Short mmCIF file of C-alpha atoms in Angstrom, two decimals:
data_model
loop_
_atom_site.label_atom_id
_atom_site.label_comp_id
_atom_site.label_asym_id
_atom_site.label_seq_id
_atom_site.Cartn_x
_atom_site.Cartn_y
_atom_site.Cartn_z
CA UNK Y 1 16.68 7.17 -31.90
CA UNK Y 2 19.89 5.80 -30.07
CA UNK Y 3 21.68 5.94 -26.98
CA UNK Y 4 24.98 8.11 -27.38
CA UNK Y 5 28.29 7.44 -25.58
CA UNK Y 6 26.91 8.96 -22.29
CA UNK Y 7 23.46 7.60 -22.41
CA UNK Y 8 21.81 9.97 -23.59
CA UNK Y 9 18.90 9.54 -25.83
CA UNK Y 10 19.77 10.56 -29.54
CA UNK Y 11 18.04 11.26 -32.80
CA UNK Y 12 19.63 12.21 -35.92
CA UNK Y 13 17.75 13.83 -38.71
CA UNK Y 14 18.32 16.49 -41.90
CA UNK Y 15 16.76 19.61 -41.66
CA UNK Y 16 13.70 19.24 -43.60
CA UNK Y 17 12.78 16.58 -40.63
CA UNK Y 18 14.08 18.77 -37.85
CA UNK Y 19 9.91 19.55 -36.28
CA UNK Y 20 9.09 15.72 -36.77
CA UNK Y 21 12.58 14.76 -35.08
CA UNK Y 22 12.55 17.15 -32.20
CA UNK Y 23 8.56 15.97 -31.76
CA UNK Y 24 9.66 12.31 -31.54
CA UNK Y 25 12.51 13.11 -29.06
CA UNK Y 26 10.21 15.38 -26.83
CA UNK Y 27 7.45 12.23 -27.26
CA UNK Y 28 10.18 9.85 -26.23
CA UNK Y 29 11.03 11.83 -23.00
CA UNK Y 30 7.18 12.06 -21.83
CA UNK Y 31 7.34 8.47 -22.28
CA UNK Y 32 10.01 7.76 -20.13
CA UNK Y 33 8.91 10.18 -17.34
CA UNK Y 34 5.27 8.15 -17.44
CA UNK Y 35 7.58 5.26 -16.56
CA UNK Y 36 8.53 7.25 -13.14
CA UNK Y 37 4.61 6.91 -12.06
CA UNK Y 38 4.66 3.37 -12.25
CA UNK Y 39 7.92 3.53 -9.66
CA UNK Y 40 7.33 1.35 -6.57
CA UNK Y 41 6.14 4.32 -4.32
CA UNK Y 42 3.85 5.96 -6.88
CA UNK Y 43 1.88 2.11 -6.73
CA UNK Y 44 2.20 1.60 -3.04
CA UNK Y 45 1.16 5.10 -2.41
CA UNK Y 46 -1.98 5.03 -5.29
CA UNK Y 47 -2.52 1.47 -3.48
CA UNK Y 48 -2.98 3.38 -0.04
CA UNK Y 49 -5.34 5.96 -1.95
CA UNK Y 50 -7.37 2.57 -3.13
CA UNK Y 51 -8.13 1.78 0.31
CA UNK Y 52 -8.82 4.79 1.79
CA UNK Y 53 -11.23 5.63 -1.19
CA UNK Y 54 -12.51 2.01 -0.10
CA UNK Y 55 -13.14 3.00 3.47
CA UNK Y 56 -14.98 6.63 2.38
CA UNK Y 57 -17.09 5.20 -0.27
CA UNK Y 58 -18.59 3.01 2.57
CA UNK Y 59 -17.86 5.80 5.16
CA UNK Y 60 -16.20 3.97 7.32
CA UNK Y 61 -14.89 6.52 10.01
CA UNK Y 62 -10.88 6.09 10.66
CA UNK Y 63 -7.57 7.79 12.03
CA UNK Y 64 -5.55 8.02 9.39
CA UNK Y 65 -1.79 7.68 10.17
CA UNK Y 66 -1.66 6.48 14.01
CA UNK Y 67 1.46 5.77 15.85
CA UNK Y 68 1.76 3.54 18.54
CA UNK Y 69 5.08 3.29 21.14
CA UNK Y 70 5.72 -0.66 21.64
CA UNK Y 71 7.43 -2.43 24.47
CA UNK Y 72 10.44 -1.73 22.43
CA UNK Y 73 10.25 1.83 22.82
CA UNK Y 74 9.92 1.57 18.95
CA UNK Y 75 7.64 3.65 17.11
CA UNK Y 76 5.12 2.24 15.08
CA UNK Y 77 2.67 3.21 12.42
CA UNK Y 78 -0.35 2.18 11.37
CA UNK Y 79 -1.85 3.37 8.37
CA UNK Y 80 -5.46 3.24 9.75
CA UNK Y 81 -6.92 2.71 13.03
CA UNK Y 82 -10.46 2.67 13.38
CA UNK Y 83 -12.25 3.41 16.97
CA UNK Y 84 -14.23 1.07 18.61
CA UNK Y 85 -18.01 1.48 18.51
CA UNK Y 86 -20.40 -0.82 20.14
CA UNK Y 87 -20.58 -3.55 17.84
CA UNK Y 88 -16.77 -3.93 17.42
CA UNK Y 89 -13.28 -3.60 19.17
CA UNK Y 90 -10.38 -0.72 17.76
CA UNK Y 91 -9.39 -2.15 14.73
CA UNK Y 92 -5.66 -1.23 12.98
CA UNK Y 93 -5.46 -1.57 9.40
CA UNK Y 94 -1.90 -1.73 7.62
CA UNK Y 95 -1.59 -1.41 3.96
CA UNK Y 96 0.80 -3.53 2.17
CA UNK Y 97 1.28 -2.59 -1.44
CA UNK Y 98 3.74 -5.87 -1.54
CA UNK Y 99 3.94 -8.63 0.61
CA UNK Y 100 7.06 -9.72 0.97
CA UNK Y 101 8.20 -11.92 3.70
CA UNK Y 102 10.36 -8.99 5.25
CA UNK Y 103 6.82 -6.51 5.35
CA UNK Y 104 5.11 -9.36 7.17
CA UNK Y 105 7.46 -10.00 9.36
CA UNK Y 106 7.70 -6.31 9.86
CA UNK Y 107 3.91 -5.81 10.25
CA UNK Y 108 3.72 -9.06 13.35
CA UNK Y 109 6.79 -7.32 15.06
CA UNK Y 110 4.84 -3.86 15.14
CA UNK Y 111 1.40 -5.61 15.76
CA UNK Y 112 3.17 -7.88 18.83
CA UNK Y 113 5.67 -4.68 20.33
CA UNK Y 114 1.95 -2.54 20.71
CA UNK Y 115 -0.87 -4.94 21.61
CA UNK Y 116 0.01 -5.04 25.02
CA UNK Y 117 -0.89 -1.58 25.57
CA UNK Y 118 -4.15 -1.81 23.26
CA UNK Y 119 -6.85 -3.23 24.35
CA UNK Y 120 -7.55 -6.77 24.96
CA UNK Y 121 -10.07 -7.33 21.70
CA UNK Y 122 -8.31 -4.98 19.33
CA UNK Y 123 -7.76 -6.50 15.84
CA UNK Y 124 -5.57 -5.73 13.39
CA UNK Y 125 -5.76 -6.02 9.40
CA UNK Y 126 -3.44 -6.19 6.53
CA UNK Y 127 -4.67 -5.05 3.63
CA UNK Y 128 -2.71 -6.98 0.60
CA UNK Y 129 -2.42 -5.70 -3.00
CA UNK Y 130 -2.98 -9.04 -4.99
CA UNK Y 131 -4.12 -7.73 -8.23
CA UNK Y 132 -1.29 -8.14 -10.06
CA UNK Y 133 0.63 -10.42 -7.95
CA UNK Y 134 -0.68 -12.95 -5.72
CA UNK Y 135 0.00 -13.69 -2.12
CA UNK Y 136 1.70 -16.50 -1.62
CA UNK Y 137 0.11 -18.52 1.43
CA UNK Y 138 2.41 -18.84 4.00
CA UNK Y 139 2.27 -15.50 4.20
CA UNK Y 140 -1.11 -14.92 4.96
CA UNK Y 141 -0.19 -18.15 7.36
CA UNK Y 142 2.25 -16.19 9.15
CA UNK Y 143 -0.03 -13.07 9.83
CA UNK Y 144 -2.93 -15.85 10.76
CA UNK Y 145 -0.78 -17.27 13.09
CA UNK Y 146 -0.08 -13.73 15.08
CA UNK Y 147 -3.89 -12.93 15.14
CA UNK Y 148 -3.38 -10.38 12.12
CA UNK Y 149 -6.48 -10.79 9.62
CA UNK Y 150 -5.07 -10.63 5.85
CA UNK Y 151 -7.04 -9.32 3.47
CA UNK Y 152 -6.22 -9.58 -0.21
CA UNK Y 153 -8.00 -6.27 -2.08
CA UNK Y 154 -9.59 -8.56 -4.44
CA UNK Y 155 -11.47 -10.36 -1.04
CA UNK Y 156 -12.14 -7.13 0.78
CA UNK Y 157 -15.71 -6.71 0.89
CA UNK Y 158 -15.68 -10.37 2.55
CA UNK Y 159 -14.61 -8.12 5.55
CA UNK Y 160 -16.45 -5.13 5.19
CA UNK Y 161 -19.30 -5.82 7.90
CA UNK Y 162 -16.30 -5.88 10.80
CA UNK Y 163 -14.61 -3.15 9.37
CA UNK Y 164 -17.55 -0.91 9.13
CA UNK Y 165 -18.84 -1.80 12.45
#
C-alpha cells in the first residue's frame, strides 16, 4: 500500500491476489475512519457522556444544557445546572474536555457576566478531563481565584457529597 500522486491510498497486486488486496484496502479504510472517532469532538463529546453517566449513576438530578444572559447581554451555557435543595445552593457544572488557558478564561468570563443575576451562594464547577493529560496548576489557580471549583475526573468523587446534595 502507497499513497498515489493525489493522495490517494494505493495497492497494487496480480490477479491471483486481487480478494486479499481489495480486503487489505477495504481494512485500511475502516482503519482510517476509526481514526475520525478519536477527533477532538468525538472525545470532548464522549467526555460530556462520562459525566453525565457520572451524575445518573449517583442520580444526581440536573438541567442539562442551561443558558444564562450575562451583564454582557452575552449568552452563556452551562452544560449542567443543578437546583438548589435544602442542603445546598444552585450549582453550574461546565465540562471541559481540555483545559486550555483560552477555555478557562472563557469559563470565569461566563461564570463572572451571570453571577450577578444568580443567586448569592450559587457555585459553579469545572469538570476537567485529566486522564490523559494533566492540568497544569495555574489553571486550576485561575478558576480558584474566581470562586469556580475545578474538578479533575480522576478527583471527582472528592466532590460528590456537594454535588449530590
Amino acid at each position: 500500500m502507497r499513497l498515489g500522486p493525489n493522495h490517494a491510498l494505493e495497492i497494487e497486486v496480480g490477479e491471483a491476489n486481487f480478494i486479499r488486496g481489495k480486503h487489505n484496502i477495504i481494512q485500511a479504510i475502516i482503519h482510517v475512519n476509526d481514526l475520525f472517532m478519536l477527533s477532538v469532538s468525538t472525545v470532548q463529546s464522549i467526555f460530556y457522556e462520562d459525566v453525565r453517566a457520572w451524575l445518573d449513576e449517583h442520580e444526581i438530578r440536573y438541567i442539562e444544557g442551561t443558558k444564562f444572559t450575562g451583564k454582557s447581554s452575552y449568552e452563556h451555557r452551562f452544560d449542567f445546572a443543578i437546583p438548589r435543595s435544602q442542603q445546598a445552593p444552585e450549582r453550574y457544572l461546565q465540562v471541559i474536555n481540555t483545559a486550555t488557558k483560552q477555555n478557562i478564561v472563557n469559563l470565569i468570563f461566563a461564570w463572572e457576566d451571570i453571577r450577578d443575576g444568580r443567586p448569592p451562594n450559587a457555585k459553579a464547577y469545572a469538570f476537567l478531563n485529566d486522564i490523559r493529560k494533566r492540568v497544569g496548576s495555574s489553571l486550576r489557580t485561575a478558576l480558584i481565584n474566581y470562586d469556580i471549583t475545578p474538578v479533575p475526573w480522576s478527583e471527582r468523587n472528592e466532590v460528590l457529597a456537594e454535588i449530590a446534595a
